[in-house]
Coordinates of C-alpha atoms (C1' of nucleotides) in Angstrom, one line a residue:
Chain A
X1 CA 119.7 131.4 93.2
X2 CA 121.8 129.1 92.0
X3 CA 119.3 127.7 89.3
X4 CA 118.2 128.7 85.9
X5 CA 121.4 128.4 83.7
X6 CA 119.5 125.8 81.8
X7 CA 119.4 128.0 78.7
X8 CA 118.2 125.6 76.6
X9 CA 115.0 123.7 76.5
X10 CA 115.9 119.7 76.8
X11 CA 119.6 120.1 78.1
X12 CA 122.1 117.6 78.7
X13 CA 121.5 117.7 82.2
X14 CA 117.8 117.3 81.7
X15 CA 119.0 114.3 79.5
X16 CA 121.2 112.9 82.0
X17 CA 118.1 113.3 84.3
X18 CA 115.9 111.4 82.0
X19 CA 118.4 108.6 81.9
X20 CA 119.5 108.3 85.5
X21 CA 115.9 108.0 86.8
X22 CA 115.0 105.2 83.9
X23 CA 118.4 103.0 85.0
X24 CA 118.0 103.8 88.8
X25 CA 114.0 102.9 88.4
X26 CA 115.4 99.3 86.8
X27 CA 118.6 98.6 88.8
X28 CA 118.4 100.8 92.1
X29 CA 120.7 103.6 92.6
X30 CA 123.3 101.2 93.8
X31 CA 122.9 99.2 91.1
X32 CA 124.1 101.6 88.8
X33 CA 127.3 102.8 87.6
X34 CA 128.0 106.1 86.6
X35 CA 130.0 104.7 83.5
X36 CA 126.1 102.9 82.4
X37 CA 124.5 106.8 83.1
X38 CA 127.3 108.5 81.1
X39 CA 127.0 105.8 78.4
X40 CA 123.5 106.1 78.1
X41 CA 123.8 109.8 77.5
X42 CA 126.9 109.1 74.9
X43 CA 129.5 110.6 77.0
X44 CA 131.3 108.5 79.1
X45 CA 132.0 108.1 82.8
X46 CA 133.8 110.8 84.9
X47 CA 132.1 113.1 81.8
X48 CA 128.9 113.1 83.9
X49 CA 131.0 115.6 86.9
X50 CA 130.7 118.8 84.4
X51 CA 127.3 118.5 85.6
X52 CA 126.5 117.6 88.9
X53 CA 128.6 117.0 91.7
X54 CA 128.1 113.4 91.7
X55 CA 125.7 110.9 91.6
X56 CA 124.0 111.9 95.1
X57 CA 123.2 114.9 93.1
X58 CA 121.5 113.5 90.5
X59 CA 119.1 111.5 92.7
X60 CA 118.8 114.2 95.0
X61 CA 117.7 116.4 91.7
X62 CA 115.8 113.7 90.7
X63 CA 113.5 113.3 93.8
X64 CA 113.4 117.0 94.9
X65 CA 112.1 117.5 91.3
X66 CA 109.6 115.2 91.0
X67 CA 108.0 115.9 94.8
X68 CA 108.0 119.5 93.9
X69 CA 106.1 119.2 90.5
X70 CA 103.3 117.0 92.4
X71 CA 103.1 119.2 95.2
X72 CA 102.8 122.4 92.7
X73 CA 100.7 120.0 90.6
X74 CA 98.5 119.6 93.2
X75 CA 98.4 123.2 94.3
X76 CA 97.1 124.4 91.3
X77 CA 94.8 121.9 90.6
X78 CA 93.2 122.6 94.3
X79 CA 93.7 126.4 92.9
X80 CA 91.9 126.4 90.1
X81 CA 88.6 125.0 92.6
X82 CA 86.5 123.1 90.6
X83 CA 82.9 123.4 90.5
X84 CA 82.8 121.0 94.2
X85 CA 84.9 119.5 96.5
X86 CA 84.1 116.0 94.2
X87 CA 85.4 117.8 90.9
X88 CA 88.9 118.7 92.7
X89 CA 89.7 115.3 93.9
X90 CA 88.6 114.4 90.4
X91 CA 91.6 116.9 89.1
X92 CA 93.5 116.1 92.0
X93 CA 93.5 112.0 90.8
X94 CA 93.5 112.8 87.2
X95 CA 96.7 114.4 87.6
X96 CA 98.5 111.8 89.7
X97 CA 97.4 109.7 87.2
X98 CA 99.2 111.6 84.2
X99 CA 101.8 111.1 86.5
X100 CA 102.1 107.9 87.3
X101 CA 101.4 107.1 83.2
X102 CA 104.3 109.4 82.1
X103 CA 106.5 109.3 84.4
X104 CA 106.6 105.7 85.3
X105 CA 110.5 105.5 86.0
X106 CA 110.2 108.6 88.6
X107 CA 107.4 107.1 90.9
X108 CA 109.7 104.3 91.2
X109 CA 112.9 106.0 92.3
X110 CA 110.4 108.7 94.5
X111 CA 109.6 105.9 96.7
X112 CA 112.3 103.0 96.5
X113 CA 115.2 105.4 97.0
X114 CA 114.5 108.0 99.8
X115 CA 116.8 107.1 102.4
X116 CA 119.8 107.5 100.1
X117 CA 119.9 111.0 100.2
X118 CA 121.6 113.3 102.9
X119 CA 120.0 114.3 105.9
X120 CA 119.0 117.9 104.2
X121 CA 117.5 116.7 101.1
X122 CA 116.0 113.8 102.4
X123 CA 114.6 116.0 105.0
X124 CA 112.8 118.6 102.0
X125 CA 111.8 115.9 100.1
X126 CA 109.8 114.6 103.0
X127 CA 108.5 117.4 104.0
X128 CA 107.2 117.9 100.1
X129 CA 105.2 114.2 100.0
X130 CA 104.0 115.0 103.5
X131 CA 102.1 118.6 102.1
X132 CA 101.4 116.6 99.1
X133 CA 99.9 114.2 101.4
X134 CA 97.6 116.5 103.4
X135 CA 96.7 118.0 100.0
X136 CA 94.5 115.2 99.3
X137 CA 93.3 114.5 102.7
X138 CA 92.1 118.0 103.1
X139 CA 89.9 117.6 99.6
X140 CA 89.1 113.6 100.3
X141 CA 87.7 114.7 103.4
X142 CA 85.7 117.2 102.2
X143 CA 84.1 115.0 99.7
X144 CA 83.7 112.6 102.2
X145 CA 83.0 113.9 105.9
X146 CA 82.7 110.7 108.0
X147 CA 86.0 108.9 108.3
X148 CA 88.2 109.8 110.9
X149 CA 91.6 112.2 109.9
X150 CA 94.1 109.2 110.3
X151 CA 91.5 106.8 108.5
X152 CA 91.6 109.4 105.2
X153 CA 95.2 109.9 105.3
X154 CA 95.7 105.6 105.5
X155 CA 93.5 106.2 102.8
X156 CA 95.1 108.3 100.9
X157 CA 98.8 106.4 100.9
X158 CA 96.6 103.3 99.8
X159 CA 95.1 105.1 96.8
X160 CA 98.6 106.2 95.7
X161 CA 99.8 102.6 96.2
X162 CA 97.0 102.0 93.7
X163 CA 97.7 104.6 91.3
X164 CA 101.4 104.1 91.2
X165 CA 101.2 100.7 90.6
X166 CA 101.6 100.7 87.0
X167 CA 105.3 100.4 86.9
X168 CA 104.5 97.0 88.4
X169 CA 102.7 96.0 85.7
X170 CA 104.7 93.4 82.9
X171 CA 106.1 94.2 79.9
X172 CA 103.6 92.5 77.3
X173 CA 99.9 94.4 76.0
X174 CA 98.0 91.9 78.3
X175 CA 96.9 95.2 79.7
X176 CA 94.8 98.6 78.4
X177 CA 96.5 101.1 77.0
X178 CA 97.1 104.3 78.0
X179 CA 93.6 105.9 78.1
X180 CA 92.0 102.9 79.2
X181 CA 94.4 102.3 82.0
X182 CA 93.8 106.1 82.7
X183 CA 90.0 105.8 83.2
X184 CA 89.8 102.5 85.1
X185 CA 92.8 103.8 87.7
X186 CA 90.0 107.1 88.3
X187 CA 87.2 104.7 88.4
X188 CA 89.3 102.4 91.4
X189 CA 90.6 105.5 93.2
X190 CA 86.8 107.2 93.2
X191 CA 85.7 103.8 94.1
X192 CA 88.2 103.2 96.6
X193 CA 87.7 106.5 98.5
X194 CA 83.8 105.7 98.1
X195 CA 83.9 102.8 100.3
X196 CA 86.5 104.3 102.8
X197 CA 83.3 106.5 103.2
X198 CA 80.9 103.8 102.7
X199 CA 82.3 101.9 105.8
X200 CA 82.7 104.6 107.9
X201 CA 79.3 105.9 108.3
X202 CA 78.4 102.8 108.6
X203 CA 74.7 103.9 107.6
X204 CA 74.6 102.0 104.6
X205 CA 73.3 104.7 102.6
X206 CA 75.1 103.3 99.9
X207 CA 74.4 106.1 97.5
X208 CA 78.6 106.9 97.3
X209 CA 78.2 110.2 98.0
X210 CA 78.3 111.0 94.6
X211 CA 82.2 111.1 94.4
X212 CA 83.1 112.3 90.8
X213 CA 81.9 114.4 88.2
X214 CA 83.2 114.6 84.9
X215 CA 81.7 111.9 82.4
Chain B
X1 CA 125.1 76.9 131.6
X2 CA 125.2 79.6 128.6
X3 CA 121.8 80.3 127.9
X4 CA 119.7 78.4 125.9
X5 CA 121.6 78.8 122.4
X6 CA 118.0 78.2 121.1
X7 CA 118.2 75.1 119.1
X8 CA 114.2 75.9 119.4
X9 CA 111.9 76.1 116.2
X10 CA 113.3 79.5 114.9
X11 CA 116.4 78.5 113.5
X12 CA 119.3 80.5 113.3
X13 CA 118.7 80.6 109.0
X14 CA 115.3 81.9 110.0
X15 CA 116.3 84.7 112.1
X16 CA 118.7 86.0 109.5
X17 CA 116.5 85.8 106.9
X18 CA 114.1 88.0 109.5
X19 CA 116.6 90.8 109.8
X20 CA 118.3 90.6 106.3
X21 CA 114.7 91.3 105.3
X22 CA 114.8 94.2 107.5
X23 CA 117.7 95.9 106.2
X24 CA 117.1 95.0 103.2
X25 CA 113.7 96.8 103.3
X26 CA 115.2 100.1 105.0
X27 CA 118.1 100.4 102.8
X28 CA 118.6 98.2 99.7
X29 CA 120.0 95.0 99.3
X30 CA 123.0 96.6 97.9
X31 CA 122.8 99.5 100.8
X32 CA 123.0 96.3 103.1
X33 CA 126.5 94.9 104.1
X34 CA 127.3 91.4 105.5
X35 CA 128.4 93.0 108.5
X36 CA 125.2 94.5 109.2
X37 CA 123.3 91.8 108.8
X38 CA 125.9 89.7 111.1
X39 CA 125.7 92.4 113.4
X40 CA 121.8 92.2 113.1
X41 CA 121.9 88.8 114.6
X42 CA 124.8 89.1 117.1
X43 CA 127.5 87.4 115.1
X44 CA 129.6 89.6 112.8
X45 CA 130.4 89.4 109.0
X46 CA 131.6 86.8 107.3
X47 CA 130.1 84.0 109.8
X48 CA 126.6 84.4 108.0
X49 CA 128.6 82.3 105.1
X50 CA 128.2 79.1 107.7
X51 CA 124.5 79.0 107.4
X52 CA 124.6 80.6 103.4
X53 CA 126.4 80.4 100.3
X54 CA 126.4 84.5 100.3
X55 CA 124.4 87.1 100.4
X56 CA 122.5 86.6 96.6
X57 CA 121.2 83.5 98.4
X58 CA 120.0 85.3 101.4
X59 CA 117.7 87.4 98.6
X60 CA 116.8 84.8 96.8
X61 CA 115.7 82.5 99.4
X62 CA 113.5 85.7 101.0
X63 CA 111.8 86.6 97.1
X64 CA 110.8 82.9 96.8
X65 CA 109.7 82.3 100.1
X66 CA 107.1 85.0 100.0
X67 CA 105.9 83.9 96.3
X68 CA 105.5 80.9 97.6
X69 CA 103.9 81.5 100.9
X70 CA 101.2 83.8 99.0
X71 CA 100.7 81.7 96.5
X72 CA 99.8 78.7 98.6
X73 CA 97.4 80.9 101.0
X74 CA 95.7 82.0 98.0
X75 CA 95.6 78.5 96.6
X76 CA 94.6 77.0 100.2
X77 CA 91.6 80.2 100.6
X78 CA 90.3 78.9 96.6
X79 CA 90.3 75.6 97.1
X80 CA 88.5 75.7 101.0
X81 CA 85.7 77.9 98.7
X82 CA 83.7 79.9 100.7
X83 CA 79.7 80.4 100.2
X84 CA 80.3 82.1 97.3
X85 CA 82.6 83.9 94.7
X86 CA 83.0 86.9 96.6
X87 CA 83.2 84.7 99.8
X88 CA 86.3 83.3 98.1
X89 CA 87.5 87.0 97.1
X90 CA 86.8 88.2 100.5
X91 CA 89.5 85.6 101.7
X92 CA 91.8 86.5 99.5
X93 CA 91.9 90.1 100.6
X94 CA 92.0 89.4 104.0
X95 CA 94.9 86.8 103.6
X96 CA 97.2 89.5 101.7
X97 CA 96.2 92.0 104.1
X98 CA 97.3 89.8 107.1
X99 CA 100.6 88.9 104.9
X100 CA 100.9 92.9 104.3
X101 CA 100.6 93.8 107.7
X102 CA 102.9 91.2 109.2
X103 CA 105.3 91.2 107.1
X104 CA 105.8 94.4 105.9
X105 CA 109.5 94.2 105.3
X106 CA 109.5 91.1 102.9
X107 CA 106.4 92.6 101.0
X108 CA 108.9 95.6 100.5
X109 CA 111.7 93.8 99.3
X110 CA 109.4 91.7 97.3
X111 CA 108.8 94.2 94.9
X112 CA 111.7 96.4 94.6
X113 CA 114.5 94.1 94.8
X114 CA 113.4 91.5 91.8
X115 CA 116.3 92.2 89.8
X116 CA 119.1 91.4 92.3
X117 CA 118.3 87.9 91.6
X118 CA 119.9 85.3 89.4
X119 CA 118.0 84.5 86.1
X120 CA 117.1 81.3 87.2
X121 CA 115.5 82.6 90.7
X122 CA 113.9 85.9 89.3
X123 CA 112.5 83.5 86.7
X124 CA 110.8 81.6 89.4
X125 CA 109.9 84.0 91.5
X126 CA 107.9 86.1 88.8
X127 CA 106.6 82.9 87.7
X128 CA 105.3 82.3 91.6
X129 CA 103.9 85.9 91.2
X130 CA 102.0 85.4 87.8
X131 CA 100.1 82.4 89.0
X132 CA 99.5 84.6 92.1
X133 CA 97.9 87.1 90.0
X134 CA 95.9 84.9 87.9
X135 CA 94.5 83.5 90.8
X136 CA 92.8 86.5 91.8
X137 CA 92.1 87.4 88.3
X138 CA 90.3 84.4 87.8
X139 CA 88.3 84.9 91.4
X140 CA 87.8 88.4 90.2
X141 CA 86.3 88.0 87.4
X142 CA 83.7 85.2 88.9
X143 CA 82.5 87.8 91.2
X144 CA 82.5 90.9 88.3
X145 CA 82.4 89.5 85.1
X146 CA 81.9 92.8 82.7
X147 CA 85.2 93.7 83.1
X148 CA 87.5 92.3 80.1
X149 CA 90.2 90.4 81.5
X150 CA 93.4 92.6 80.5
X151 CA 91.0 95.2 82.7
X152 CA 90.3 92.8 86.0
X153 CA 94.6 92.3 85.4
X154 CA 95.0 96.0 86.0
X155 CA 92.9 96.0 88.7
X156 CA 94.2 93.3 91.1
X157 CA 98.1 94.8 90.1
X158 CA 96.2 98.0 91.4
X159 CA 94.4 96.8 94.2
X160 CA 98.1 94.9 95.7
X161 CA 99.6 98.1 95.6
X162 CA 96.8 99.6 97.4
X163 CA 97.4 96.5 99.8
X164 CA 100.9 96.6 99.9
X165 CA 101.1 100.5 100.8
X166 CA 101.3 100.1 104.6
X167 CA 105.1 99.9 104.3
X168 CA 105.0 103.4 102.9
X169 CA 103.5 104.6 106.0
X170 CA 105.2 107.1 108.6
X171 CA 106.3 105.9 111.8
X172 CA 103.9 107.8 113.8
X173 CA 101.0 106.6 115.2
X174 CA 99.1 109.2 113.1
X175 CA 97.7 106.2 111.5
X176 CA 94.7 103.5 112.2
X177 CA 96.3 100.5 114.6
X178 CA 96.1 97.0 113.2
X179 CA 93.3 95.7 113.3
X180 CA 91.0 99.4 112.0
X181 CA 94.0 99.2 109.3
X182 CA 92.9 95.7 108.0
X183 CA 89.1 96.2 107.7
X184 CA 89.7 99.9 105.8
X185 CA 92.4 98.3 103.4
X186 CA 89.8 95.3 103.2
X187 CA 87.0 98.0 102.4
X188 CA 88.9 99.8 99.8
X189 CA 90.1 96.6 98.3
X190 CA 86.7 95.8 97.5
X191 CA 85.2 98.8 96.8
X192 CA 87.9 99.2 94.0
X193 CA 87.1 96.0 92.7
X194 CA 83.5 97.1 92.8
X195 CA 84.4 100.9 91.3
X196 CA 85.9 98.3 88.5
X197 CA 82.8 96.1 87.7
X198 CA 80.4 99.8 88.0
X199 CA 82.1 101.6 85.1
X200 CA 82.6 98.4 83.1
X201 CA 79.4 98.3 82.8
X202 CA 78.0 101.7 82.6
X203 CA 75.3 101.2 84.1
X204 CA 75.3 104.5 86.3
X205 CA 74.9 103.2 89.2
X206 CA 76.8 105.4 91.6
X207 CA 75.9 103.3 94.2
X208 CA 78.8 100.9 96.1
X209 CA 76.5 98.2 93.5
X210 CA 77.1 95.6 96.1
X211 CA 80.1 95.0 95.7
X212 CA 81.0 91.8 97.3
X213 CA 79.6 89.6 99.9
X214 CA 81.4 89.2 103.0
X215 CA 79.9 91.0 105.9
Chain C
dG1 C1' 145.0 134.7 66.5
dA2 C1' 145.1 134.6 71.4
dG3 C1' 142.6 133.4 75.3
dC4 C1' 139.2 131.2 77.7
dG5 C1' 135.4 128.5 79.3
dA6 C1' 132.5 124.7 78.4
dC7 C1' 132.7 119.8 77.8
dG8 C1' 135.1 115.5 77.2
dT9 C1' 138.7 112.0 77.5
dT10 C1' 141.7 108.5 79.8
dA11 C1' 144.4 107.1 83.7
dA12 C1' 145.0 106.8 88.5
dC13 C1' 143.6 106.5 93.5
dG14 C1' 141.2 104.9 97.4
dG15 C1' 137.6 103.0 99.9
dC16 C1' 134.1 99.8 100.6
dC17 C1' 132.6 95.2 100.7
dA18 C1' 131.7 90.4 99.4
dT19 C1' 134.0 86.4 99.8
dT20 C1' 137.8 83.2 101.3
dA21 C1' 141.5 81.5 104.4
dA22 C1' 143.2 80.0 108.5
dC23 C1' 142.4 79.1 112.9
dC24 C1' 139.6 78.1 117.4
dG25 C1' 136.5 75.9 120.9
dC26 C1' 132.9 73.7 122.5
dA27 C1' 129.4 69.8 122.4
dC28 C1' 128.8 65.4 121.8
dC29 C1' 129.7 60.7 120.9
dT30 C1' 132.5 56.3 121.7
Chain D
dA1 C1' 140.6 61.0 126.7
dG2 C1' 140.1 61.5 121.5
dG3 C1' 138.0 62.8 117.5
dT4 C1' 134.7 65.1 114.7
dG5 C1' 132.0 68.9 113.1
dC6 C1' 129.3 72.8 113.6
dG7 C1' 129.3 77.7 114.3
dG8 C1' 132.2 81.2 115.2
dT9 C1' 136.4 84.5 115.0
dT10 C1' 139.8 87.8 112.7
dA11 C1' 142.8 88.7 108.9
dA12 C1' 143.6 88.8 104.1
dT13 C1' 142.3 89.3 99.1
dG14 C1' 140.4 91.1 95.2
dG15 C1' 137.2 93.6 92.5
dC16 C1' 134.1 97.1 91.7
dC17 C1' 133.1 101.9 91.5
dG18 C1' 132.8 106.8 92.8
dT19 C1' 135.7 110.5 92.5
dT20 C1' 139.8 113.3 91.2
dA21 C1' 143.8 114.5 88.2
dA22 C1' 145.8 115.9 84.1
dC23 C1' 145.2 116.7 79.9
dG24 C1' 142.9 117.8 75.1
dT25 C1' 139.6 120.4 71.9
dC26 C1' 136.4 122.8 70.2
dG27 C1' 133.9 127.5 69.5
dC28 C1' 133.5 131.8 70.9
dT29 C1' 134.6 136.6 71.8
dC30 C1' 138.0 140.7 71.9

DNA sequence: GAGCGACGTTAACGGCCATTAACCGCACCT
DNA sequence: AGGTGCGGTTAATGGCCGTTAACGTCGCTC
């Protein structure tokens, strides 16, 4: 209960959303005023309370949200099977990826600004990442057998280091655009998890398991 | 006799920095107070201003100290050349994975509290950082060349944040210890790197292509 | 054509917190 | 002894900022 007033498709709380996650992703949530979040929606200060019960709220909102829609991302993706275990991780990356493209100012908040949520919501939001987690070392270790549990789950926080990285990245075009970026993050996760496996059997059998699929 | 004030070789400037970098990892540089960070070191509040101007300089001195530190190691690891290219490479992945692992809490603060800075320092700092990059750009693309350059750019701002993910990690010990940590990042670095060079170049193998040299 | 609920506005209030003031004692030198 | 200065202390001070109060105005429905 308690949800779906939202009547409308983009509402203002959606747009407050959009905003507070773009200026807590630049300046950190303490580093933002809630006279700069109500400005940036044209409304000003206090304005912001007929919508959320303050600015705990909106983080809280914020990070709930976006641990839920990767999690449920991930679900369905892992749902929908793929035609082998390498074609879901495939699905599984390729949607992180339209993630961490899109949504750049929300990977940034989702890991900077955990601990400044209460107890209870830091607690869910947790317990989200962690399933999300163990999403993706269930399927990475079914494409790759050999490594040790703990070995595929360090594995797994390194690839999303690697895949959320683009918020890092400088303002200018010295980089690829947006497909480009898109297909050389796949080919560094794949080749990432390949050598996790690689190394672990140890056998040298270097063919890389054949990790992907598509293309 | 009080007991040994410790005049000794970790100053009193050093062992704030230490735990400001701490707190400042855990909660924020603005979730930080003086009195923490006095309390941190066994003197309270304001007589941290004895040994800095205030707490901006505490930050700043932390951010450049890193950039500076990594940027010398890489320098240090080019210039002492190893066998080969990918010697050199090798030695720079190790050197950020020992920095990484050490210092967790400064690699943390490195990239997530940029902003706090003064113009002049955040200027500096990301100037420390670029030539950082660069470096391993340039080493990169000795060892892989088919990779255009704005590509082997993405790739080392990926491969750093699949370095600099061990702060992300849970407190349990449901993950590798130190030293199993360091050779599976060290793996994954490179087989990234080599996932990079494979699909730049088409040429279908699906094999780990050799990827560098090191052991 | 009155009433009401959603949405904003501006003006306090109150707390937290970095920084400064004013003051102290010990170690060390002469 | 006497002075100097470094490293601390506790008590203001002052500003920023989240939150609440009190008050307006549409736009809608009966």
């Amino acid at each position: 209960m308690s949800n779906a007033p939202a009547p409308a498709p983009t509402s203002r709380r959606e747009q407050i959303l959009k905003e507070a996650a773009r200026l807590f992703a630049e300046r950190g949530f303490h580093g933002v005023g809630v006279d700069e979040i109500g400005a940036a929606v044209g409304i000003s200060g206090p304005g912001l309370y007929r919508h959320f019960a303050g600015k705990d709220a909106m983080l809280a909102e914020l990070l709930v949200g976006i641990s839920e829609r990767l999690l449920d991302g991930g679900r369905m993706r892992i749902a929908e099977g793929g035609e082998s275990p390498g074609a879901v991780l495939d699905a599984l990356i390729d949607g992180h990826i339209d993630f961490a493209l899109d949504d750049r100012p929300l990977i940034t908040v989702h890991d900077r600004e955990l601990d400044r949520l209460r107890e209870a919501d830091r607690k869910r939001v947790r317990r989200l990442q962690r399933e999300y987690v163990e999403l993706w070392v269930t399927v990475v270790r079914e494409v790759h057998p050999e490594p040790s549990e703990a070995e595929a789950r360090a594995a797994v926080h390194a690839v999303f280091g690697l895949l959320n990285s683009t918020p890092h990245l400088g303002r200018p075009g010295a980089l690829p655009g947006r497909t480009d970026m898109a297909h050389l993050l796949r080919r560094l996760a794949l080749g990432a998890f390949g050598a996790m496996a690689d190394g672990a059997e140890e056998a040298g059998g270097a063919g890389g398991a054949a990790p992907a699929s598509g293309a």
